[in-house]
Short mmCIF file of C-alpha atoms in Angstrom, two decimals:
data_model
loop_
_atom_site.label_atom_id
_atom_site.label_comp_id
_atom_site.label_asym_id
_atom_site.label_seq_id
_atom_site.Cartn_x
_atom_site.Cartn_y
_atom_site.Cartn_z
CA UNK I 9 -18.25 28.28 -18.88
CA UNK I 10 -19.75 31.62 -17.85
CA UNK I 11 -17.65 34.73 -17.22
CA UNK I 12 -18.56 34.86 -13.54
CA UNK I 13 -19.70 31.31 -12.89
CA UNK I 14 -19.91 27.70 -13.95
CA UNK I 15 -22.70 26.17 -15.99
CA UNK I 16 -23.38 22.47 -15.38
CA UNK I 17 -25.61 20.25 -17.50
CA UNK I 18 -26.81 16.77 -16.62
CA UNK I 19 -29.38 14.89 -14.58
CA UNK I 20 -30.66 16.65 -11.45
CA UNK I 21 -28.76 14.23 -9.20
CA UNK I 22 -25.44 14.86 -10.97
CA UNK I 23 -25.96 18.61 -11.06
CA UNK I 24 -26.63 18.61 -7.32
CA UNK I 25 -23.51 16.51 -6.78
CA UNK I 26 -21.33 18.97 -8.70
CA UNK I 27 -22.95 21.89 -6.89
CA UNK I 28 -22.16 20.31 -3.52
CA UNK I 29 -18.50 19.71 -4.50
CA UNK I 30 -18.04 23.28 -5.78
CA UNK I 31 -19.71 24.68 -2.63
CA UNK I 32 -17.37 22.65 -0.42
CA UNK I 33 -14.38 23.80 -2.48
CA UNK I 34 -15.30 27.49 -2.15
CA UNK I 35 -15.95 27.10 1.57
CA UNK I 36 -12.58 25.41 2.16
CA UNK I 37 -10.77 28.16 0.23
CA UNK I 38 -12.48 30.85 2.33
CA UNK I 39 -11.36 29.01 5.46
CA UNK I 40 -7.75 29.23 4.30
CA UNK I 41 -7.22 25.74 2.94
CA UNK I 42 -4.82 25.62 0.00
CA UNK I 43 -4.71 22.69 -2.42
CA UNK I 44 -1.31 21.84 -3.88
CA UNK I 45 0.77 19.04 -5.46
CA UNK I 46 -2.16 17.52 -7.25
CA UNK I 47 -4.19 17.25 -4.03
CA UNK I 48 -7.35 18.70 -5.58
CA UNK I 49 -7.25 16.22 -8.47
CA UNK I 50 -6.77 13.37 -6.01
CA UNK I 51 -9.58 14.61 -3.75
CA UNK I 52 -11.96 14.85 -6.69
CA UNK I 53 -11.09 11.34 -7.87
CA UNK I 54 -11.93 9.96 -4.42
CA UNK I 55 -15.16 11.95 -4.08
CA UNK I 56 -16.34 10.99 -7.56
CA UNK I 57 -15.64 7.32 -6.83
CA UNK I 58 -17.85 7.28 -3.72
CA UNK I 59 -21.16 9.20 -3.70
CA UNK I 60 -21.24 8.93 0.11
CA UNK I 61 -18.11 11.07 0.50
CA UNK I 62 -18.04 14.87 0.50
CA UNK I 63 -15.06 17.04 -0.38
CA UNK I 64 -15.28 18.80 2.98
CA UNK I 65 -15.33 15.59 5.05
CA UNK I 66 -12.44 14.14 3.07
CA UNK I 67 -10.26 17.23 3.58
CA UNK I 68 -11.18 17.61 7.25
CA UNK I 69 -10.51 13.94 7.99
CA UNK I 70 -7.08 14.23 6.39
CA UNK I 71 -6.24 17.10 8.74
CA UNK I 72 -7.05 14.94 11.75
CA UNK I 73 -4.32 12.39 10.99
CA UNK I 74 -0.91 13.06 12.52
CA UNK I 75 1.74 11.70 10.15
CA UNK I 76 4.87 13.29 11.52
CA UNK I 77 5.79 16.35 9.49
CA UNK I 78 3.32 15.53 6.70
CA UNK I 79 -0.44 15.78 6.29
CA UNK I 80 -1.30 12.85 4.03
CA UNK I 81 -4.58 12.42 2.24
CA UNK I 82 -5.97 9.35 0.47
CA UNK I 83 -5.70 9.87 -3.28
CA UNK I 84 -8.05 7.12 -4.41
CA UNK I 85 -11.05 5.24 -3.09
CA UNK I 86 -8.89 2.16 -2.45
CA UNK I 87 -6.50 4.28 -0.39
CA UNK I 88 -9.46 5.49 1.67
CA UNK I 89 -10.43 1.85 2.28
CA UNK I 90 -6.80 1.04 3.13
CA UNK I 91 -6.60 3.79 5.77
CA UNK I 92 -9.93 2.74 7.27
CA UNK I 93 -8.87 -0.91 7.35
CA UNK I 94 -5.59 -0.08 9.11
CA UNK I 95 -7.42 2.05 11.67
CA UNK I 96 -10.09 -0.60 12.30
CA UNK I 97 -8.25 -3.95 12.12
CA UNK I 98 -5.18 -5.52 13.71
CA UNK I 99 -4.01 -7.20 10.49
CA UNK I 100 -4.39 -5.84 6.95
CA UNK I 101 -3.12 -6.99 3.55
CA UNK I 102 -2.45 -4.38 0.86
CA UNK I 103 -2.04 -6.01 -2.57
CA UNK I 104 -1.33 -4.22 -5.83
CA UNK I 105 1.24 -2.79 -8.26
CA UNK I 106 4.11 -0.44 -7.52
CA UNK I 107 3.33 3.22 -6.92
CA UNK I 108 -0.07 2.72 -5.30
CA UNK I 109 1.11 3.82 -1.84
CA UNK I 110 0.85 0.41 -0.14
CA UNK I 111 4.11 0.68 1.80
CA UNK I 112 4.28 4.45 2.18
CA UNK I 113 0.79 4.74 3.66
CA UNK I 114 1.45 1.78 5.97
CA UNK I 115 4.62 3.48 7.27
CA UNK I 116 2.66 6.74 7.69
CA UNK I 117 0.01 4.93 9.69
CA UNK I 118 2.70 3.26 11.82
CA UNK I 119 4.24 6.68 12.56
CA UNK I 120 0.80 8.07 13.43
CA UNK I 121 0.06 5.22 15.84
CA UNK I 122 3.50 5.65 17.43
CA UNK I 123 3.26 9.44 17.83
CA UNK I 124 -0.20 9.06 19.35
CA UNK I 125 1.21 6.49 21.80
CA UNK I 126 -1.04 3.67 20.59
CA UNK I 127 2.04 1.47 20.08
CA UNK I 128 5.47 1.56 21.73
CA UNK I 129 7.56 0.76 18.67
CA UNK I 130 7.59 0.28 14.91
CA UNK I 131 9.00 -2.86 13.28
CA UNK I 132 9.60 -2.84 9.53
CA UNK I 133 10.73 -5.93 7.65
CA UNK I 134 11.01 -7.38 4.18
CA UNK I 135 12.65 -10.43 2.58
CA UNK I 136 16.33 -9.73 1.93
CA UNK I 137 17.98 -10.69 -1.36
CA UNK I 138 14.59 -11.25 -2.97
CA UNK I 139 13.32 -14.25 -1.01
CA UNK I 140 16.39 -16.42 -0.44
CA UNK I 141 18.04 -14.17 2.16
CA UNK I 142 21.46 -15.56 1.16
CA UNK I 143 23.28 -12.74 2.92
CA UNK I 144 26.55 -14.65 3.26
CA UNK I 145 27.27 -14.29 -0.45
CA UNK I 146 27.27 -10.47 -0.23
CA UNK I 147 30.37 -8.41 0.71
CA UNK I 148 30.58 -6.28 3.87
CA UNK I 149 29.19 -6.44 7.37
CA UNK I 150 25.74 -7.86 8.07
CA UNK I 151 24.25 -4.34 8.24
CA UNK I 152 25.92 -3.39 4.95
CA UNK I 153 24.54 -6.54 3.35
CA UNK I 154 20.92 -6.00 4.36
CA UNK I 155 20.65 -2.21 4.09
CA UNK I 156 20.15 -2.08 0.28
CA UNK I 157 17.15 -4.41 0.54
CA UNK I 158 15.60 -2.38 3.36
CA UNK I 159 16.31 1.04 1.80
CA UNK I 160 12.70 1.68 0.61
CA UNK I 161 11.55 1.45 4.24
CA UNK I 162 14.21 3.93 5.36
CA UNK I 163 13.20 6.27 2.51
CA UNK I 164 9.56 6.29 3.63
CA UNK I 165 10.53 6.98 7.24
CA UNK I 166 12.89 9.83 6.35
CA UNK I 167 10.17 11.39 4.19
CA UNK I 168 7.60 11.32 7.01
CA UNK I 169 9.79 12.13 10.03
CA UNK I 170 12.78 14.42 10.49
CA UNK I 171 16.07 12.66 9.78
CA UNK I 172 17.48 13.34 13.25
CA UNK I 173 14.37 11.98 14.91
CA UNK I 174 14.47 8.80 12.82
CA UNK I 175 18.11 8.27 13.79
CA UNK I 176 17.35 8.74 17.49
CA UNK I 177 14.42 6.33 17.36
CA UNK I 178 16.54 3.77 15.51
CA UNK I 179 19.32 4.11 18.10
CA UNK I 180 16.84 3.58 20.95
CA UNK I 181 15.30 0.56 19.23
CA UNK I 182 11.88 2.22 19.06
CA UNK I 183 12.06 1.79 15.29
CA UNK I 184 13.51 -1.47 14.05
CA UNK I 185 14.23 -2.29 10.42
CA UNK I 186 15.35 -5.85 9.82
CA UNK I 187 15.20 -8.67 7.25
CA UNK I 188 12.38 -11.16 7.63
CA UNK I 189 14.71 -13.92 8.86
CA UNK I 190 15.24 -11.90 12.07
CA UNK I 191 11.54 -12.20 12.99
CA UNK I 192 11.66 -15.94 13.67
CA UNK I 193 11.00 -16.96 17.26
CA UNK I 194 9.84 -13.51 18.38
CA UNK I 195 6.52 -12.33 19.82
CA UNK I 196 5.94 -8.66 19.09
CA UNK I 197 3.73 -6.81 21.60
CA UNK I 198 2.57 -3.16 21.48
CA UNK I 199 4.11 -2.79 18.03
CA UNK I 200 3.11 -1.69 14.56
CA UNK I 201 4.69 -4.28 12.24
CA UNK I 202 4.96 -3.97 8.48
CA UNK I 203 6.02 -6.74 6.12
CA UNK I 204 6.91 -5.24 2.75
CA UNK I 205 7.39 -7.21 -0.49
CA UNK I 206 5.24 -10.01 0.90
CA UNK I 207 5.01 -11.65 -2.52
CA UNK I 208 8.65 -12.72 -2.12
CA UNK I 209 8.05 -14.72 1.06
CA UNK I 210 7.55 -18.46 0.95
CA UNK I 211 4.40 -19.93 2.46
CA UNK I 212 6.43 -20.96 5.52
CA UNK I 213 7.90 -17.47 5.95
CA UNK I 214 4.49 -15.81 5.67
CA UNK I 215 2.98 -18.13 8.27
CA UNK I 216 5.95 -17.47 10.55
CA UNK I 217 5.52 -13.71 10.22
CA UNK I 218 1.78 -13.41 10.74
CA UNK I 219 1.98 -15.57 13.86
CA UNK I 220 4.44 -13.08 15.45
CA UNK I 221 1.53 -10.72 16.23
CA UNK I 222 1.42 -10.05 19.96
CA UNK I 223 -0.93 -8.20 22.31
CA UNK I 224 -1.63 -4.56 21.46
CA UNK I 225 0.00 -4.89 18.04
CA UNK I 226 -1.01 -4.28 14.44
CA UNK I 227 0.44 -5.85 11.30
CA UNK I 228 0.27 -4.70 7.68
CA UNK I 229 1.45 -6.96 4.87
CA UNK I 230 2.06 -5.42 1.44
CA UNK I 231 2.96 -7.03 -1.86
CA UNK I 232 2.61 -7.11 -5.64
CA UNK I 233 1.62 -10.54 -6.95
CA UNK I 234 2.83 -9.58 -10.45
CA UNK I 235 6.42 -9.17 -9.17
CA UNK I 236 7.19 -12.55 -7.60
CA UNK I 237 10.94 -13.29 -7.60
CA UNK I 238 10.88 -16.67 -5.87
CA UNK I 239 12.76 -19.59 -7.42
CA UNK I 240 10.78 -21.90 -9.66
CA UNK I 241 8.71 -24.36 -7.65
CA UNK I 242 8.33 -22.08 -4.61
CA UNK I 243 4.82 -20.71 -4.10
CA UNK I 244 4.48 -17.14 -2.89
CA UNK I 245 3.46 -16.80 0.74
CA UNK I 246 1.25 -13.87 -0.25
CA UNK I 247 -0.72 -15.99 -2.73
CA UNK I 248 -1.04 -18.68 -0.07
CA UNK I 249 -2.29 -16.12 2.46
CA UNK I 250 -4.90 -14.86 -0.01
CA UNK I 251 -6.19 -18.42 -0.41
CA UNK I 252 -6.11 -19.28 3.30
CA UNK I 253 -7.08 -16.01 5.02
CA UNK I 254 -9.45 -14.22 2.64
CA UNK I 255 -12.48 -15.54 4.52
CA UNK I 256 -11.08 -14.98 8.02
CA UNK I 257 -13.12 -12.34 9.82
CA UNK I 258 -11.06 -9.33 10.90
CA UNK I 259 -8.34 -9.64 8.23
CA UNK I 260 -9.25 -7.35 5.31
CA UNK I 261 -7.53 -7.54 1.93
CA UNK I 262 -7.36 -4.22 0.08
CA UNK I 263 -6.61 -4.59 -3.64
CA UNK I 264 -5.08 -1.73 -5.63
CA UNK I 265 -4.86 -1.32 -9.41
CA UNK I 266 -3.39 1.12 -11.94
CA UNK I 267 -6.01 3.77 -11.06
CA UNK I 268 -4.41 4.01 -7.60
CA UNK I 269 -0.89 4.79 -8.86
CA UNK I 270 0.18 8.12 -7.34
CA UNK I 271 3.51 8.51 -9.09
CA UNK I 272 4.11 10.20 -12.45
CA UNK I 273 1.16 9.87 -14.85
CA UNK I 274 3.37 7.75 -17.10
CA UNK I 275 3.69 5.13 -14.35
CA UNK I 276 -0.07 4.63 -14.37
CA UNK I 277 0.00 4.14 -18.15
CA UNK I 278 2.95 1.75 -17.88
CA UNK I 279 1.21 -0.38 -15.24
CA UNK I 280 -1.95 -0.50 -17.38
CA UNK I 281 0.04 -1.46 -20.51
CA UNK I 282 1.83 -4.30 -18.71
CA UNK I 283 -1.44 -5.52 -17.20
CA UNK I 284 -3.04 -5.62 -20.66
CA UNK I 285 0.00 -7.38 -22.11
CA UNK I 286 -0.03 -10.03 -19.36
CA UNK I 287 -3.72 -10.61 -19.91
CA UNK I 288 -3.25 -11.14 -23.63
CA UNK I 289 -0.30 -13.46 -22.98
CA UNK I 290 -2.40 -15.55 -20.59
CA UNK I 291 -5.17 -15.85 -23.19
CA UNK I 292 -2.67 -17.09 -25.79
CA UNK I 293 -1.25 -19.66 -23.37
CA UNK I 294 -4.72 -20.94 -22.50
CA UNK I 295 -5.97 -21.08 -26.10
CA UNK I 296 -5.87 -24.59 -27.66
CA UNK I 297 -3.13 -25.06 -30.21
CA UNK I 298 -4.24 -25.25 -33.84
CA UNK I 299 -1.98 -28.27 -34.29
CA UNK I 300 -3.10 -30.13 -31.18
CA UNK I 301 -4.45 -33.61 -31.80
CA UNK I 302 -7.79 -34.96 -30.63
CA UNK I 303 -8.54 -38.45 -29.41
CA UNK I 304 -9.87 -39.45 -32.81
CA UNK I 305 -6.53 -38.72 -34.47
CA UNK I 306 -4.92 -41.74 -32.87
CA UNK I 307 -5.56 -45.35 -33.92
CA UNK I 308 -6.75 -47.67 -31.21
CA UNK I 309 -4.04 -50.00 -29.87
#
């Protein structure tokens, strides 16, 4: 490090890349842009991941998105792909661990589409009481029973839009938050629909949901296949959808991993540790037992 500059060593291509990033950074500062809340670190991670991206283009494109009272920026290459997929396609699957922004970014995109009058309403849903939706066993009114399971969707909305505005839109029915069971038999037109916790749907529920898509609508399905809470013997609708729809043109699947976690740094380390542990456990389960018998151990009958 020089007193009045920065010395970079490496191949000519890498030096030029660093020079371009630093030049963009200085230019953005002179234009009044201020990086905060870890934004610069996130920007750099995205730019480094994709040689085709520039720091300037990434920052400018983030300014062009209207997300209510927030200006959100992709913090990883997979988040960039996720945004682009949601803008381009009518149905998108976001699959990955907690903390990667799957639901939050989907809600932000729904708000953006609504504020820009591309859709007339927002519909947010998730399986209630894990996947069984056995609401009758819970105390209170129906709304009191389902609210705890839909709270993460409310939290995202209140973070992106003013509280009073969210309440008004809910009262008018322009934003609807409901358990998955309430989607049956409906056809949703001119709507942005999000199914959260998709891993806890059954195959039948998932098929029911994705066939609700009406004219002028978009659907985003999010889920974490490592957090399936279905009863034993029930296959996850998200896993089924991956098998059935992965080759269908126009339905992109965006996969996130621990590098995309945007919560506390410890969360990224925790996700990585659990992933490693699960991998080792799977290897042990698949390894042949030292005490297993071979065909030759048994006398012929």
